[in-house]
Amino acid sequence: MTAAQKFPTFDFRHQHLLGIEELSADEISLLLDRSDHYAEFNRTDVRAPQILKGRTVINLFFENSTRTRTSFELAAVRLGADVINMTVEHSSIKKGESLLDTALTLNAMHPNVLICRHPESGAVKLLSQKVRCVVMNGGDGAHEHPTQALLDAVTIRRRKGRLQGLIVAICGDVMHSRVARSNIYLLQTMGARVRVIGPPTLVPGTMEQLGVEVFHDMESGLKDVDIVMMLRLQLERMQGSYVPSEREYFRYFGLDKQKLSSAREDALIMHPGPMNRGVEIDSEVADDIGRSAIQEQVEMGVAVRMACLEVLTCNLPILETR
Ligand code: ASP
């Protein structure tokens, strides 16, 4: 048996996972189906197949992360990979040159997969053009966070049984959110209706061109929605003042029981984390075990990253024999 035959192959035409925008509905469905498969493994004591045995995965994070870095690490370890974590102090980054230097250093180490988070939009794509391995985007600036949108989608699909036809409201700091962008691409590709709700200062004018409905008040925006997806105020990406005060922001845009009453009775509450309790979300709704899917999102994060590692590395033996 040749190396290529030992691995399953999937109908996925990308070498890297840089964004949801470039994925077709079939490719998204494939990743969601494989995520479901791994979610079941993760709930039992049965070890997942060691499909990454002998492979090296490097986590290269130029920005803070808790859930994404840990779950990529756990996902890679569960599939048998050797994992190295490299955290780069934000203050030591000089865009461009240092990123390309990093690529040269990484090439010399011969990793098989590189997972990268970077504060600049487009930086992960640039890196993917310079390194000789599979690259996955762990979040680049306000651009994309593809595995977050996939884990949100698998959480919704498991709870609601579908994505098609659902009404999803993405609320808050849409302007600075890579989570919002990746979710908009994914949900629309899969046939959901997307609304964004936020103050005019935090909703970019390009939203309507994406086919998204824009609302500037929670009551009308949340009417009849199936999913309420809250976003963190991304203070670290704001230059200048976008909201009068956190207290006032909570009053108008923070999700509490009262505002939630406009949504469907069975609407699901989501948040990618980290949460600013009392700023964009009230603890009473965040911790409502009947309606909040926030912990399940974290659980699905590991399964989704296992699925992405599997699907993207299945072509490695072929690529490496070229
Ligand atoms: N963890 C998500 C991200 O990295 C959301 C957030 O930070 O607010 O984009």
PDB file of N, CA, C and O in Angstrom, residues 245-307:
ATOM      1  N   SER A 245     -20.188  54.729  26.946  1.00  0.00           N
ATOM      2  CA  SER A 245     -19.635  54.080  28.141  1.00  0.00           C
ATOM      3  C   SER A 245     -20.138  52.634  28.117  1.00  0.00           C
ATOM      4  O   SER A 245     -21.132  52.322  27.453  1.00  0.00           O
ATOM      5  N   GLU A 246     -19.456  51.772  28.850  1.00  0.00           N
ATOM      6  CA  GLU A 246     -19.870  50.359  28.859  1.00  0.00           C
ATOM      7  C   GLU A 246     -21.269  50.221  29.470  1.00  0.00           C
ATOM      8  O   GLU A 246     -22.065  49.390  29.058  1.00  0.00           O
ATOM      9  N   ARG A 247     -21.530  51.087  30.465  1.00  0.00           N
ATOM     10  CA  ARG A 247     -22.827  51.031  31.121  1.00  0.00           C
ATOM     11  C   ARG A 247     -23.957  51.372  30.155  1.00  0.00           C
ATOM     12  O   ARG A 247     -24.972  50.683  30.071  1.00  0.00           O
ATOM     13  N   GLU A 248     -23.726  52.415  29.375  1.00  0.00           N
ATOM     14  CA  GLU A 248     -24.751  52.818  28.409  1.00  0.00           C
ATOM     15  C   GLU A 248     -24.876  51.763  27.294  1.00  0.00           C
ATOM     16  O   GLU A 248     -25.967  51.475  26.810  1.00  0.00           O
ATOM     17  N   TYR A 249     -23.744  51.203  26.905  1.00  0.00           N
ATOM     18  CA  TYR A 249     -23.764  50.161  25.871  1.00  0.00           C
ATOM     19  C   TYR A 249     -24.635  48.994  26.337  1.00  0.00           C
ATOM     20  O   TYR A 249     -25.479  48.495  25.600  1.00  0.00           O
ATOM     21  N   PHE A 250     -24.425  48.585  27.594  1.00  0.00           N
ATOM     22  CA  PHE A 250     -25.217  47.463  28.115  1.00  0.00           C
ATOM     23  C   PHE A 250     -26.708  47.809  28.101  1.00  0.00           C
ATOM     24  O   PHE A 250     -27.538  46.979  27.740  1.00  0.00           O
ATOM     25  N   ARG A 251     -27.020  49.026  28.454  1.00  0.00           N
ATOM     26  CA  ARG A 251     -28.427  49.430  28.520  1.00  0.00           C
ATOM     27  C   ARG A 251     -29.121  49.240  27.163  1.00  0.00           C
ATOM     28  O   ARG A 251     -30.233  48.741  27.069  1.00  0.00           O
ATOM     29  N   TYR A 252     -28.430  49.599  26.094  1.00  0.00           N
ATOM     30  CA  TYR A 252     -29.080  49.523  24.778  1.00  0.00           C
ATOM     31  C   TYR A 252     -28.786  48.233  24.020  1.00  0.00           C
ATOM     32  O   TYR A 252     -29.609  47.747  23.260  1.00  0.00           O
ATOM     33  N   PHE A 253     -27.589  47.685  24.188  1.00  0.00           N
ATOM     34  CA  PHE A 253     -27.202  46.537  23.345  1.00  0.00           C
ATOM     35  C   PHE A 253     -26.791  45.285  24.116  1.00  0.00           C
ATOM     36  O   PHE A 253     -26.527  44.255  23.517  1.00  0.00           O
ATOM     37  N   GLY A 254     -26.727  45.383  25.448  1.00  0.00           N
ATOM     38  CA  GLY A 254     -26.379  44.197  26.241  1.00  0.00           C
ATOM     39  C   GLY A 254     -27.570  43.243  26.267  1.00  0.00           C
ATOM     40  O   GLY A 254     -28.717  43.677  26.424  1.00  0.00           O
ATOM     41  N   LEU A 255     -27.295  41.947  26.104  1.00  0.00           N
ATOM     42  CA  LEU A 255     -28.403  40.980  26.101  1.00  0.00           C
ATOM     43  C   LEU A 255     -28.812  40.650  27.538  1.00  0.00           C
ATOM     44  O   LEU A 255     -28.010  40.145  28.317  1.00  0.00           O
ATOM     45  N   ASP A 256     -30.066  40.953  27.850  1.00  0.00           N
ATOM     46  CA  ASP A 256     -30.633  40.548  29.137  1.00  0.00           C
ATOM     47  C   ASP A 256     -32.001  39.903  28.864  1.00  0.00           C
ATOM     48  O   ASP A 256     -32.423  39.816  27.703  1.00  0.00           O
ATOM     49  N   LYS A 257     -32.633  39.453  29.922  1.00  0.00           N
ATOM     50  CA  LYS A 257     -33.915  38.725  29.760  1.00  0.00           C
ATOM     51  C   LYS A 257     -34.954  39.545  29.014  1.00  0.00           C
ATOM     52  O   LYS A 257     -35.667  39.038  28.154  1.00  0.00           O
ATOM     53  N   GLN A 258     -34.981  40.825  29.349  1.00  0.00           N
ATOM     54  CA  GLN A 258     -35.972  41.709  28.752  1.00  0.00           C
ATOM     55  C   GLN A 258     -35.787  41.785  27.221  1.00  0.00           C
ATOM     56  O   GLN A 258     -36.730  41.581  26.457  1.00  0.00           O
ATOM     57  N   LYS A 259     -34.555  42.031  26.791  1.00  0.00           N
ATOM     58  CA  LYS A 259     -34.325  42.154  25.334  1.00  0.00           C
ATOM     59  C   LYS A 259     -34.526  40.795  24.652  1.00  0.00           C
ATOM     60  O   LYS A 259     -35.071  40.711  23.556  1.00  0.00           O
ATOM     61  N   LEU A 260     -34.115  39.740  25.353  1.00  0.00           N
ATOM     62  CA  LEU A 260     -34.247  38.402  24.772  1.00  0.00           C
ATOM     63  C   LEU A 260     -35.705  38.017  24.534  1.00  0.00           C
ATOM     64  O   LEU A 260     -36.005  37.191  23.662  1.00  0.00           O
ATOM     65  N   SER A 261     -36.625  38.653  25.260  1.00  0.00           N
ATOM     66  CA  SER A 261     -38.030  38.273  25.119  1.00  0.00           C
ATOM     67  C   SER A 261     -38.582  38.605  23.719  1.00  0.00           C
ATOM     68  O   SER A 261     -39.633  38.112  23.334  1.00  0.00           O
ATOM     69  N   SER A 262     -37.845  39.421  22.934  1.00  0.00           N
ATOM     70  CA  SER A 262     -38.298  39.694  21.560  1.00  0.00           C
ATOM     71  C   SER A 262     -38.009  38.515  20.625  1.00  0.00           C
ATOM     72  O   SER A 262     -38.631  38.375  19.574  1.00  0.00           O
ATOM     73  N   ALA A 263     -37.022  37.693  20.986  1.00  0.00           N
ATOM     74  CA  ALA A 263     -36.640  36.565  20.118  1.00  0.00           C
ATOM     75  C   ALA A 263     -37.649  35.433  20.280  1.00  0.00           C
ATOM     76  O   ALA A 263     -38.525  35.488  21.153  1.00  0.00           O
ATOM     77  N   ARG A 264     -37.501  34.399  19.467  1.00  0.00           N
ATOM     78  CA  ARG A 264     -38.384  33.229  19.626  1.00  0.00           C
ATOM     79  C   ARG A 264     -38.187  32.622  21.014  1.00  0.00           C
ATOM     80  O   ARG A 264     -37.087  32.696  21.574  1.00  0.00           O
ATOM     81  N   GLU A 265     -39.205  31.966  21.501  1.00  0.00           N
ATOM     82  CA  GLU A 265     -39.113  31.407  22.850  1.00  0.00           C
ATOM     83  C   GLU A 265     -38.001  30.373  22.981  1.00  0.00           C
ATOM     84  O   GLU A 265     -37.413  30.214  24.047  1.00  0.00           O
ATOM     85  N   ASP A 266     -37.726  29.678  21.868  1.00  0.00           N
ATOM     86  CA  ASP A 266     -36.683  28.643  21.920  1.00  0.00           C
ATOM     87  C   ASP A 266     -35.365  29.141  21.314  1.00  0.00           C
ATOM     88  O   ASP A 266     -34.516  28.345  20.925  1.00  0.00           O
ATOM     89  N   ALA A 267     -35.207  30.466  21.233  1.00  0.00           N
ATOM     90  CA  ALA A 267     -33.965  30.992  20.619  1.00  0.00           C
ATOM     91  C   ALA A 267     -32.749  30.588  21.453  1.00  0.00           C
ATOM     92  O   ALA A 267     -32.783  30.577  22.683  1.00  0.00           O
ATOM     93  N   LEU A 268     -31.688  30.265  20.732  1.00  0.00           N
ATOM     94  CA  LEU A 268     -30.442  29.807  21.357  1.00  0.00           C
ATOM     95  C   LEU A 268     -29.520  31.000  21.564  1.00  0.00           C
ATOM     96  O   LEU A 268     -29.392  31.855  20.683  1.00  0.00           O
ATOM     97  N   ILE A 269     -28.863  31.057  22.720  1.00  0.00           N
ATOM     98  CA  ILE A 269     -27.942  32.163  23.014  1.00  0.00           C
ATOM     99  C   ILE A 269     -26.508  31.681  22.803  1.00  0.00           C
ATOM    100  O   ILE A 269     -26.120  30.633  23.330  1.00  0.00           O
ATOM    101  N   MET A 270     -25.733  32.459  22.048  1.00  0.00           N
ATOM    102  CA  MET A 270     -24.347  32.057  21.772  1.00  0.00           C
ATOM    103  C   MET A 270     -23.394  33.233  22.006  1.00  0.00           C
ATOM    104  O   MET A 270     -23.785  34.397  21.919  1.00  0.00           O
ATOM    105  N   HIS A 271     -22.146  32.891  22.277  1.00  0.00           N
ATOM    106  CA  HIS A 271     -21.090  33.906  22.447  1.00  0.00           C
ATOM    107  C   HIS A 271     -19.765  33.195  22.203  1.00  0.00           C
ATOM    108  O   HIS A 271     -19.532  32.127  22.766  1.00  0.00           O
ATOM    109  N   PRO A 272     -18.873  33.778  21.382  1.00  0.00           N
ATOM    110  CA  PRO A 272     -17.621  33.058  21.087  1.00  0.00           C
ATOM    111  C   PRO A 272     -16.626  33.078  22.246  1.00  0.00           C
ATOM    112  O   PRO A 272     -15.654  32.305  22.236  1.00  0.00           O
ATOM    113  N   GLY A 273     -16.851  33.945  23.229  1.00  0.00           N
ATOM    114  CA  GLY A 273     -15.894  34.098  24.331  1.00  0.00           C
ATOM    115  C   GLY A 273     -14.647  34.836  23.850  1.00  0.00           C
ATOM    116  O   GLY A 273     -14.357  34.831  22.660  1.00  0.00           O
ATOM    117  N   PRO A 274     -13.939  35.517  24.732  1.00  0.00           N
ATOM    118  CA  PRO A 274     -14.263  35.674  26.140  1.00  0.00           C
ATOM    119  C   PRO A 274     -15.408  36.674  26.322  1.00  0.00           C
ATOM    120  O   PRO A 274     -15.505  37.642  25.581  1.00  0.00           O
ATOM    121  N   MET A 275     -16.246  36.399  27.336  1.00  0.00           N
ATOM    122  CA  MET A 275     -17.418  37.261  27.557  1.00  0.00           C
ATOM    123  C   MET A 275     -17.079  38.417  28.472  1.00  0.00           C
ATOM    124  O   MET A 275     -16.358  38.233  29.448  1.00  0.00           O
ATOM    125  N   ASN A 276     -17.627  39.572  28.169  1.00  0.00           N
ATOM    126  CA  ASN A 276     -17.611  40.690  29.117  1.00  0.00           C
ATOM    127  C   ASN A 276     -18.983  40.713  29.749  1.00  0.00           C
ATOM    128  O   ASN A 276     -19.939  41.279  29.191  1.00  0.00           O
ATOM    129  N   ARG A 277     -19.086  40.057  30.889  1.00  0.00           N
ATOM    130  CA  ARG A 277     -20.393  40.008  31.561  1.00  0.00           C
ATOM    131  C   ARG A 277     -20.773  41.412  32.015  1.00  0.00           C
ATOM    132  O   ARG A 277     -19.922  42.155  32.513  1.00  0.00           O
ATOM    133  N   GLY A 278     -22.019  41.765  31.812  1.00  0.00           N
ATOM    134  CA  GLY A 278     -22.467  43.103  32.220  1.00  0.00           C
ATOM    135  C   GLY A 278     -22.126  44.173  31.192  1.00  0.00           C
ATOM    136  O   GLY A 278     -22.452  45.338  31.387  1.00  0.00           O
ATOM    137  N   VAL A 279     -21.454  43.787  30.094  1.00  0.00           N
ATOM    138  CA  VAL A 279     -21.180  44.761  29.025  1.00  0.00           C
ATOM    139  C   VAL A 279     -22.011  44.368  27.793  1.00  0.00           C
ATOM    140  O   VAL A 279     -22.915  45.087  27.399  1.00  0.00           O
ATOM    141  N   GLU A 280     -21.700  43.173  27.201  1.00  0.00           N
ATOM    142  CA  GLU A 280     -22.538  42.763  26.059  1.00  0.00           C
ATOM    143  C   GLU A 280     -23.537  41.670  26.455  1.00  0.00           C
ATOM    144  O   GLU A 280     -24.435  41.356  25.679  1.00  0.00           O
ATOM    145  N   ILE A 281     -23.361  41.086  27.633  1.00  0.00           N
ATOM    146  CA  ILE A 281     -24.289  40.008  28.014  1.00  0.00           C
ATOM    147  C   ILE A 281     -24.438  39.966  29.534  1.00  0.00           C
ATOM    148  O   ILE A 281     -23.457  40.176  30.266  1.00  0.00           O
ATOM    149  N   ASP A 282     -25.662  39.689  29.956  1.00  0.00           N
ATOM    150  CA  ASP A 282     -25.945  39.581  31.384  1.00  0.00           C
ATOM    151  C   ASP A 282     -25.742  38.121  31.806  1.00  0.00           C
ATOM    152  O   ASP A 282     -26.094  37.199  31.058  1.00  0.00           O
ATOM    153  N   SER A 283     -25.202  37.920  33.019  1.00  0.00           N
ATOM    154  CA  SER A 283     -24.942  36.543  33.490  1.00  0.00           C
ATOM    155  C   SER A 283     -26.203  35.691  33.497  1.00  0.00           C
ATOM    156  O   SER A 283     -26.152  34.494  33.228  1.00  0.00           O
ATOM    157  N   GLU A 284     -27.330  36.314  33.799  1.00  0.00           N
ATOM    158  CA  GLU A 284     -28.562  35.524  33.892  1.00  0.00           C
ATOM    159  C   GLU A 284     -28.881  34.797  32.578  1.00  0.00           C
ATOM    160  O   GLU A 284     -29.319  33.654  32.581  1.00  0.00           O
ATOM    161  N   VAL A 285     -28.601  35.428  31.438  1.00  0.00           N
ATOM    162  CA  VAL A 285     -28.878  34.739  30.169  1.00  0.00           C
ATOM    163  C   VAL A 285     -27.667  33.895  29.733  1.00  0.00           C
ATOM    164  O   VAL A 285     -27.830  32.799  29.195  1.00  0.00           O
ATOM    165  N   ALA A 286     -26.464  34.386  30.006  1.00  0.00           N
ATOM    166  CA  ALA A 286     -25.262  33.615  29.606  1.00  0.00           C
ATOM    167  C   ALA A 286     -25.250  32.251  30.292  1.00  0.00           C
ATOM    168  O   ALA A 286     -24.815  31.252  29.703  1.00  0.00           O
ATOM    169  N   ASP A 287     -25.720  32.190  31.521  1.00  0.00           N
ATOM    170  CA  ASP A 287     -25.638  30.951  32.305  1.00  0.00           C
ATOM    171  C   ASP A 287     -26.952  30.167  32.327  1.00  0.00           C
ATOM    172  O   ASP A 287     -27.086  29.216  33.089  1.00  0.00           O
ATOM    173  N   ASP A 288     -27.895  30.557  31.500  1.00  0.00           N
ATOM    174  CA  ASP A 288     -29.186  29.864  31.453  1.00  0.00           C
ATOM    175  C   ASP A 288     -28.983  28.519  30.737  1.00  0.00           C
ATOM    176  O   ASP A 288     -28.862  28.475  29.503  1.00  0.00           O
ATOM    177  N   ILE A 289     -28.935  27.437  31.516  1.00  0.00           N
ATOM    178  CA  ILE A 289     -28.553  26.159  30.895  1.00  0.00           C
ATOM    179  C   ILE A 289     -29.554  25.656  29.857  1.00  0.00           C
ATOM    180  O   ILE A 289     -29.195  24.909  28.964  1.00  0.00           O
ATOM    181  N   GLY A 290     -30.787  26.114  29.942  1.00  0.00           N
ATOM    182  CA  GLY A 290     -31.769  25.692  28.945  1.00  0.00           C
ATOM    183  C   GLY A 290     -31.561  26.365  27.593  1.00  0.00           C
ATOM    184  O   GLY A 290     -31.829  25.779  26.551  1.00  0.00           O
ATOM    185  N   ARG A 291     -31.050  27.577  27.603  1.00  0.00           N
ATOM    186  CA  ARG A 291     -31.027  28.351  26.350  1.00  0.00           C
ATOM    187  C   ARG A 291     -29.632  28.725  25.873  1.00  0.00           C
ATOM    188  O   ARG A 291     -29.450  29.054  24.705  1.00  0.00           O
ATOM    189  N   SER A 292     -28.667  28.729  26.782  1.00  0.00           N
ATOM    190  CA  SER A 292     -27.329  29.163  26.376  1.00  0.00           C
ATOM    191  C   SER A 292     -26.527  27.972  25.855  1.00  0.00           C
ATOM    192  O   SER A 292     -26.455  26.923  26.497  1.00  0.00           O
ATOM    193  N   ALA A 293     -25.914  28.146  24.672  1.00  0.00           N
ATOM    194  CA  ALA A 293     -25.101  27.065  24.079  1.00  0.00           C
ATOM    195  C   ALA A 293     -23.607  27.376  24.230  1.00  0.00           C
ATOM    196  O   ALA A 293     -22.784  26.777  23.539  1.00  0.00           O
ATOM    197  N   ILE A 294     -23.275  28.288  25.114  1.00  0.00           N
ATOM    198  CA  ILE A 294     -21.900  28.799  25.168  1.00  0.00           C
ATOM    199  C   ILE A 294     -20.892  27.700  25.540  1.00  0.00           C
ATOM    200  O   ILE A 294     -19.819  27.606  24.928  1.00  0.00           O
ATOM    201  N   GLN A 295     -21.246  26.843  26.481  1.00  0.00           N
ATOM    202  CA  GLN A 295     -20.304  25.758  26.839  1.00  0.00           C
ATOM    203  C   GLN A 295     -20.210  24.720  25.714  1.00  0.00           C
ATOM    204  O   GLN A 295     -19.151  24.158  25.464  1.00  0.00           O
ATOM    205  N   GLU A 296     -21.317  24.479  25.049  1.00  0.00           N
ATOM    206  CA  GLU A 296     -21.312  23.526  23.934  1.00  0.00           C
ATOM    207  C   GLU A 296     -20.443  24.050  22.783  1.00  0.00           C
ATOM    208  O   GLU A 296     -19.782  23.276  22.086  1.00  0.00           O
ATOM    209  N   GLN A 297     -20.429  25.367  22.610  1.00  0.00           N
ATOM    210  CA  GLN A 297     -19.567  25.949  21.576  1.00  0.00           C
ATOM    211  C   GLN A 297     -18.098  25.586  21.863  1.00  0.00           C
ATOM    212  O   GLN A 297     -17.352  25.226  20.962  1.00  0.00           O
ATOM    213  N   VAL A 298     -17.715  25.676  23.137  1.00  0.00           N
ATOM    214  CA  VAL A 298     -16.332  25.346  23.493  1.00  0.00           C
ATOM    215  C   VAL A 298     -16.072  23.862  23.219  1.00  0.00           C
ATOM    216  O   VAL A 298     -15.046  23.485  22.637  1.00  0.00           O
ATOM    217  N   GLU A 299     -17.042  23.024  23.580  1.00  0.00           N
ATOM    218  CA  GLU A 299     -16.881  21.581  23.345  1.00  0.00           C
ATOM    219  C   GLU A 299     -16.733  21.300  21.846  1.00  0.00           C
ATOM    220  O   GLU A 299     -15.844  20.550  21.423  1.00  0.00           O
ATOM    221  N   MET A 300     -17.574  21.936  21.046  1.00  0.00           N
ATOM    222  CA  MET A 300     -17.513  21.701  19.595  1.00  0.00           C
ATOM    223  C   MET A 300     -16.217  22.245  18.989  1.00  0.00           C
ATOM    224  O   MET A 300     -15.772  21.797  17.946  1.00  0.00           O
ATOM    225  N   GLY A 301     -15.603  23.197  19.676  1.00  0.00           N
ATOM    226  CA  GLY A 301     -14.336  23.753  19.195  1.00  0.00           C
ATOM    227  C   GLY A 301     -13.266  22.685  19.007  1.00  0.00           C
ATOM    228  O   GLY A 301     -12.520  22.699  18.020  1.00  0.00           O
ATOM    229  N   VAL A 302     -13.212  21.749  19.921  1.00  0.00           N
ATOM    230  CA  VAL A 302     -12.208  20.688  19.808  1.00  0.00           C
ATOM    231  C   VAL A 302     -12.562  19.772  18.622  1.00  0.00           C
ATOM    232  O   VAL A 302     -11.712  19.449  17.788  1.00  0.00           O
ATOM    233  N   ALA A 303     -13.835  19.385  18.535  1.00  0.00           N
ATOM    234  CA  ALA A 303     -14.264  18.477  17.458  1.00  0.00           C
ATOM    235  C   ALA A 303     -14.043  19.102  16.079  1.00  0.00           C
ATOM    236  O   ALA A 303     -13.563  18.442  15.144  1.00  0.00           O
ATOM    237  N   VAL A 304     -14.368  20.383  15.960  1.00  0.00           N
ATOM    238  CA  VAL A 304     -14.202  21.063  14.668  1.00  0.00           C
ATOM    239  C   VAL A 304     -12.723  21.117  14.279  1.00  0.00           C
ATOM    240  O   VAL A 304     -12.361  20.894  13.118  1.00  0.00           O
ATOM    241  N   ARG A 305     -11.875  21.375  15.259  1.00  0.00           N
ATOM    242  CA  ARG A 305     -10.443  21.483  14.919  1.00  0.00           C
ATOM    243  C   ARG A 305      -9.863  20.110  14.580  1.00  0.00           C
ATOM    244  O   ARG A 305      -8.967  20.008  13.749  1.00  0.00           O
ATOM    245  N   MET A 306     -10.412  19.052  15.185  1.00  0.00           N
ATOM    246  CA  MET A 306      -9.993  17.700  14.778  1.00  0.00           C
ATOM    247  C   MET A 306     -10.401  17.452  13.329  1.00  0.00           C
ATOM    248  O   MET A 306      -9.624  16.946  12.520  1.00  0.00           O
ATOM    249  N   ALA A 307     -11.637  17.832  13.016  1.00  0.00           N
ATOM    250  CA  ALA A 307     -12.136  17.630  11.648  1.00  0.00           C
ATOM    251  C   ALA A 307     -11.298  18.401  10.634  1.00  0.00           C
ATOM    252  O   ALA A 307     -10.932  17.877   9.574  1.00  0.00           O
TER     253      ALA A 307
END
